[in-house]
Amino acid sequence: MNSVNQVDMLKENKGSLIDGSITSPLGFLAGGLFCGIKRKRLDLAWLYSEVPATAAAVYTTNLFQAPPLKVTQDSIQSGGKIQGVIVNSGNANACTGEEGLKNALLMRRKFAEHIGVREHLIAVSSTGIIGEQLPIEKIEKGILNMTDFYQQNDATDFETAILTTDTFVKHACTELEIDGKTVTIGGAAKGSGMIHPNMATMLAFITTDANIQQDALNQSLKKVTDETFNMITVDGDTSTNDTVLILANGKAGNKELTPAHPKWHAFEQCVKLVCQSLAKQIARDGEGATKLIEVQVKSAESDQDAKKVAKSIVGSNLVKAAIYGEDPNWGRIIAAIGYSGIELDPTKINVSLGPYKLLENGLPYPFSEKEATNYLQQNETIQIFVDLSAASGNAVAWGCDLTYDYVKINASYRT
Amino acid sequence: MNSVNQVDMLKENKGSLIDGSITSPLGFLAGGLFCGIKRKRLDLAWLYSEVPATAAAVYTTNLFQAPPLKVTQDSIQSGGKIQGVIVNSGNANACTGEEGLKNALLMRRKFAEHIGVREHLIAVSSTGIIGEQLPIEKIEKGILNMTDFYQQNDATDFETAILTTDTFVKHACTELEIDGKTVTIGGAAKGSGMIHPNMATMLAFITTDANIQQDALNQSLKKVTDETFNMITVDGDTSTNDTVLILANGKAGNKELTPAHPKWHAFEQCVKLVCQSLAKQIARDGEGATKLIEVQVKSAESDQDAKKVAKSIVGSNLVKAAIYGEDPNWGRIIAAIGYSGIELDPTKINVSLGPYKLLENGLPYPFSEKEATNYLQQNETIQIFVDLSAASGNAVAWGCDLTYDYVKINASYRT
């Protein structure tokens, strides 16, 4: 990496992704193994920092918040530090009542004991089927099979072991220079199905070796999550288990980052870059999806208004099915703008599909249906641009098309 | 009909549907014909009252309200009376700007001239493709082919001519005794696709020979629409053209109905009965649907809260796909309750699927998966009951399952 160019790019708020993962930042190790919750595939993942890391998290807004989230919350609240994360897939430990909470606490304690740290330095996540008790004895055995973190260190195993109906692993990485030190930010995520603004069955783990104040980290994660993970939707449902967790272990040796640090903005942009990449990967891997849909809304009265419009379009079953059908059906885009719940002037709206203008000042623009259809056929990422011609509010949302396979997967998930 | 029994039933607020249609109330005629907007099927419908009828309407909340709605609004506001309704299918006359408004006005004028009444006694509706100008000359020719309303009177033709992707015609009828007179209420509707709370591409026309005050009719239609048409959802999208129109021509000869009339409540229940039947038919005929889903929520903090929960469940793609897959997946029902946006105590919730309890006090109840699956396989109407154990708020919502055919139909509607 040419760090001068990198810094220049960050000054321009562009940043770029590099090869890497959650184990790219200094002092992080991760892995995954099979403990028998799933039939065959890896189902137990661990993440470890050589030193306790400053931690922050954002959780699902679903009222049926699963026990593991309460345990992670308890750990972070108790001292703001996390050193180890244990994640199982195949069972969400949700709607499991007192026994579920007991199991989540046990999962934390067993992992803490095994690696020799205090319980409150451990975060716990679960994802999978709702309403069945965790096979805790399998997880305990799995933990005992973690014999040497350095030998078993394999980020891809971690990325694999957290998946449910996902079809590919998701990771992202970037770096920047702060106080003459290279600071790295890595991430891993799982999604697929039930993915919606306000977080659904999605888990994201971000690691960085930056030295950063906890309040600042917390505030930054909330902001970035709102602009990335909360701007994706697959099917409009939100789940019981979603969590975005960030760990910053300070190993890079920079001066403590706060909003007052000259590199604060650049750092935040890099966190956003990683989270945005993960969010897009999750949307692209929506159940049955064949295309990623990106909706950019500009010139709304406020960012909030722009978000509502972008989410309304990307969440419309009719728009999603039309894109799957490679049909430039702008009427459905218009309808979704119209019921988004914001005030707007219909006669000032412009809509484009990729490079093709479909609507000008609220009226159909004479576009070549053949070219627009061709655009839908040729591209894996479909962009919709909406200009509300009101003020300066902007937003971007991501989603995927609605396909036969979505119905197939979700008509028979449990059986 | 045994009118004594009928009245007794209505006293108990039960009412029952009878065979009949929009032409069952005295003094209403209706028909439909082919004018060439569609390739083959009937596409121009008319409704006529022998005398000007007191009128009220509810329109879509979509900001891209189509020109025909503005014209109907103008007519009703101008004197509160409607004598004729002209409806075309195949073209929604939406997003058509000035020219669209000119065409909707022309459609009103041509029909008014043809039947010899003032323009402001005419209501206009359109449904179909968005963003193309109305082939107004075809509609004009169609109007000229209406030669004798009494000879051409055929409610089924009307019901057929308003359809788009619907697979069956929709009508309902009931009657009750008021002041010793038989008052009849009939209805016709079209739906299918884009059907959602707050009305989507759905049209409903209600006729009655009741004598009723306009303010009372208006207020009653709003209330009934909120509890019926606004409680159905097929895909979460709302459209540009939806209208519920009620005409009351007074031919039954009862004393003017107002909320002070002793039969007011019974009359309103009968209007609700007709609207609820139409709403359920629309939901059952959702694009690609194989099952009607009915969600009953009780003991919420308020009716408003109960509505939110009922709509959240019936609008969940994951619940809809699970029911298509005949999978008693209560985890998705729970998730939909949890993100409905109301405050609730998760430990007090009971959920049943038909006769089978799935969840008690927020925890899985040991039900027979085989029996529950059997219930899903054997029934065309699937009922979900939710008890929030909070206060006395109730609501019912209707929707349909999410199927391969939904995707198929909507991936290729225009082509």
mmCIF file of C-alpha atoms in Angstrom, chain A residues 221-357:
data_model
loop_
_atom_site.group_PDB
_atom_site.id
_atom_site.type_symbol
_atom_site.label_atom_id
_atom_site.label_comp_id
_atom_site.label_asym_id
_atom_site.label_seq_id
_atom_site.Cartn_x
_atom_site.Cartn_y
_atom_site.Cartn_z
ATOM 1 C CA LEU A 221 -20.647 2.896 15.585
ATOM 2 C CA LYS A 222 -24.223 4.108 16.033
ATOM 3 C CA LYS A 223 -23.795 6.724 13.327
ATOM 4 C CA VAL A 224 -22.094 4.373 10.892
ATOM 5 C CA THR A 225 -24.637 1.583 11.527
ATOM 6 C CA ASP A 226 -27.474 3.997 10.698
ATOM 7 C CA GLU A 227 -25.889 4.761 7.332
ATOM 8 C CA THR A 228 -24.883 1.219 6.419
ATOM 9 C CA PHE A 229 -26.432 -1.842 8.109
ATOM 10 C CA ASN A 230 -29.678 0.011 8.791
ATOM 11 C CA MET A 231 -29.952 0.938 5.109
ATOM 12 C CA ILE A 232 -30.214 -2.605 3.799
ATOM 13 C CA THR A 233 -33.352 -4.628 3.388
ATOM 14 C CA VAL A 234 -34.067 -8.056 2.025
ATOM 15 C CA ASP A 235 -37.593 -8.755 3.088
ATOM 16 C CA GLY A 236 -38.718 -6.104 5.484
ATOM 17 C CA ASP A 237 -38.560 -8.323 8.542
ATOM 18 C CA THR A 238 -36.310 -7.592 11.504
ATOM 19 C CA SER A 239 -35.049 -10.294 13.778
ATOM 20 C CA THR A 240 -34.442 -11.047 17.411
ATOM 21 C CA ASN A 241 -30.661 -11.476 17.411
ATOM 22 C CA ASP A 242 -28.966 -8.805 15.348
ATOM 23 C CA THR A 243 -25.817 -7.287 16.639
ATOM 24 C CA VAL A 244 -23.008 -5.122 15.330
ATOM 25 C CA LEU A 245 -19.986 -5.346 17.613
ATOM 26 C CA ILE A 246 -16.768 -3.363 17.287
ATOM 27 C CA LEU A 247 -13.562 -4.056 19.197
ATOM 28 C CA ALA A 248 -10.610 -1.644 19.276
ATOM 29 C CA ASN A 249 -7.524 -3.009 21.038
ATOM 30 C CA GLY A 250 -5.138 -0.052 20.680
ATOM 31 C CA LYS A 251 -2.272 -2.194 19.353
ATOM 32 C CA ALA A 252 -1.538 0.258 16.526
ATOM 33 C CA GLY A 253 -0.169 2.685 19.103
ATOM 34 C CA ASN A 254 -1.777 5.885 17.811
ATOM 35 C CA LYS A 255 -2.733 8.677 20.225
ATOM 36 C CA GLU A 256 -6.234 8.104 21.608
ATOM 37 C CA LEU A 257 -8.836 8.933 19.003
ATOM 38 C CA THR A 258 -11.635 11.286 19.977
ATOM 39 C CA PRO A 259 -13.732 13.607 17.798
ATOM 40 C CA ALA A 260 -11.069 16.251 18.505
ATOM 41 C CA HIS A 261 -8.276 14.225 16.867
ATOM 42 C CA PRO A 262 -7.377 15.571 13.376
ATOM 43 C CA LYS A 263 -7.785 12.076 11.929
ATOM 44 C CA TRP A 264 -11.160 11.446 13.570
ATOM 45 C CA HIS A 265 -13.173 11.995 10.431
ATOM 46 C CA ALA A 266 -10.826 9.855 8.325
ATOM 47 C CA PHE A 267 -11.045 7.047 10.859
ATOM 48 C CA GLU A 268 -14.824 7.187 10.933
ATOM 49 C CA GLN A 269 -14.932 7.113 7.144
ATOM 50 C CA CYS A 270 -12.804 3.966 7.195
ATOM 51 C CA VAL A 271 -15.142 2.261 9.670
ATOM 52 C CA LYS A 272 -17.995 3.275 7.401
ATOM 53 C CA LEU A 273 -16.206 1.898 4.369
ATOM 54 C CA VAL A 274 -15.862 -1.511 6.014
ATOM 55 C CA CYS A 275 -19.439 -1.521 7.304
ATOM 56 C CA GLN A 276 -20.818 -0.382 3.950
ATOM 57 C CA SER A 277 -18.955 -3.128 2.149
ATOM 58 C CA LEU A 278 -20.308 -5.730 4.574
ATOM 59 C CA ALA A 279 -23.844 -4.301 4.300
ATOM 60 C CA LYS A 280 -23.744 -4.507 0.522
ATOM 61 C CA GLN A 281 -22.432 -8.066 0.650
ATOM 62 C CA ILE A 282 -25.314 -8.976 2.964
ATOM 63 C CA ALA A 283 -27.879 -7.366 0.659
ATOM 64 C CA ARG A 284 -26.333 -9.040 -2.388
ATOM 65 C CA ASP A 285 -26.599 -12.384 -0.600
ATOM 66 C CA GLY A 286 -30.272 -11.878 0.315
ATOM 67 C CA GLU A 287 -32.162 -15.143 0.127
ATOM 68 C CA GLY A 288 -32.525 -16.164 -3.489
ATOM 69 C CA ALA A 289 -31.131 -12.854 -4.745
ATOM 70 C CA THR A 290 -29.622 -12.532 -8.200
ATOM 71 C CA LYS A 291 -29.003 -8.776 -8.137
ATOM 72 C CA LEU A 292 -27.902 -6.064 -5.728
ATOM 73 C CA ILE A 293 -30.155 -3.001 -5.853
ATOM 74 C CA GLU A 294 -28.707 0.368 -4.842
ATOM 75 C CA VAL A 295 -31.070 3.304 -4.457
ATOM 76 C CA GLN A 296 -29.547 6.786 -4.212
ATOM 77 C CA VAL A 297 -31.865 9.597 -3.191
ATOM 78 C CA LYS A 298 -30.731 13.201 -3.331
ATOM 79 C CA SER A 299 -32.087 16.705 -2.781
ATOM 80 C CA ALA A 300 -34.670 15.668 -0.182
ATOM 81 C CA GLU A 301 -35.826 18.067 2.541
ATOM 82 C CA SER A 302 -33.588 16.170 4.987
ATOM 83 C CA ASP A 303 -31.372 13.088 5.178
ATOM 84 C CA GLN A 304 -34.192 11.486 7.149
ATOM 85 C CA ASP A 305 -36.640 12.038 4.286
ATOM 86 C CA ALA A 306 -34.113 10.723 1.771
ATOM 87 C CA LYS A 307 -33.676 7.577 3.892
ATOM 88 C CA LYS A 308 -37.418 6.953 3.977
ATOM 89 C CA VAL A 309 -37.705 7.210 0.204
ATOM 90 C CA ALA A 310 -34.636 5.044 -0.437
ATOM 91 C CA LYS A 311 -35.857 2.342 1.949
ATOM 92 C CA SER A 312 -39.384 2.475 0.582
ATOM 93 C CA ILE A 313 -38.147 1.777 -2.954
ATOM 94 C CA VAL A 314 -35.615 -0.881 -2.025
ATOM 95 C CA GLY A 315 -38.209 -2.569 0.211
ATOM 96 C CA SER A 316 -41.006 -2.696 -2.357
ATOM 97 C CA ASN A 317 -41.859 -6.256 -3.377
ATOM 98 C CA LEU A 318 -43.148 -4.934 -6.679
ATOM 99 C CA VAL A 319 -39.923 -3.068 -7.484
ATOM 100 C CA LYS A 320 -37.879 -6.087 -6.385
ATOM 101 C CA ALA A 321 -39.904 -8.472 -8.551
ATOM 102 C CA ALA A 322 -39.718 -6.109 -11.541
ATOM 103 C CA ILE A 323 -35.932 -5.992 -11.280
ATOM 104 C CA TYR A 324 -35.798 -9.762 -11.103
ATOM 105 C CA GLY A 325 -37.995 -9.751 -14.220
ATOM 106 C CA GLU A 326 -35.629 -7.237 -15.871
ATOM 107 C CA ASP A 327 -38.551 -4.894 -16.419
ATOM 108 C CA PRO A 328 -37.854 -1.107 -16.225
ATOM 109 C CA ASN A 329 -41.198 -0.533 -14.472
ATOM 110 C CA TRP A 330 -40.821 3.030 -13.173
ATOM 111 C CA GLY A 331 -44.504 3.125 -12.156
ATOM 112 C CA ARG A 332 -43.663 0.941 -9.180
ATOM 113 C CA ILE A 333 -40.740 3.182 -8.225
ATOM 114 C CA ILE A 334 -43.057 6.173 -8.326
ATOM 115 C CA ALA A 335 -45.669 4.354 -6.242
ATOM 116 C CA ALA A 336 -43.039 3.478 -3.624
ATOM 117 C CA ILE A 337 -41.907 7.114 -3.458
ATOM 118 C CA GLY A 338 -45.540 8.172 -3.098
ATOM 119 C CA TYR A 339 -46.254 6.010 -0.067
ATOM 120 C CA SER A 340 -42.906 6.520 1.662
ATOM 121 C CA GLY A 341 -44.581 8.839 4.136
ATOM 122 C CA ILE A 342 -42.690 12.059 3.379
ATOM 123 C CA GLU A 343 -44.073 15.318 2.027
ATOM 124 C CA LEU A 344 -42.955 15.982 -1.522
ATOM 125 C CA ASP A 345 -43.873 17.724 -4.728
ATOM 126 C CA PRO A 346 -44.625 15.022 -7.319
ATOM 127 C CA THR A 347 -44.035 17.458 -10.187
ATOM 128 C CA LYS A 348 -40.371 17.933 -9.215
ATOM 129 C CA ILE A 349 -39.217 14.326 -9.124
ATOM 130 C CA ASN A 350 -36.609 12.863 -11.450
ATOM 131 C CA VAL A 351 -35.883 9.148 -11.573
ATOM 132 C CA SER A 352 -33.130 7.327 -13.430
ATOM 133 C CA LEU A 353 -32.351 3.651 -13.808
ATOM 134 C CA GLY A 354 -28.582 3.417 -14.196
ATOM 135 C CA PRO A 355 -27.777 5.870 -16.988
ATOM 136 C CA TYR A 356 -31.363 6.040 -18.268
ATOM 137 C CA LYS A 357 -33.713 8.811 -17.223
#
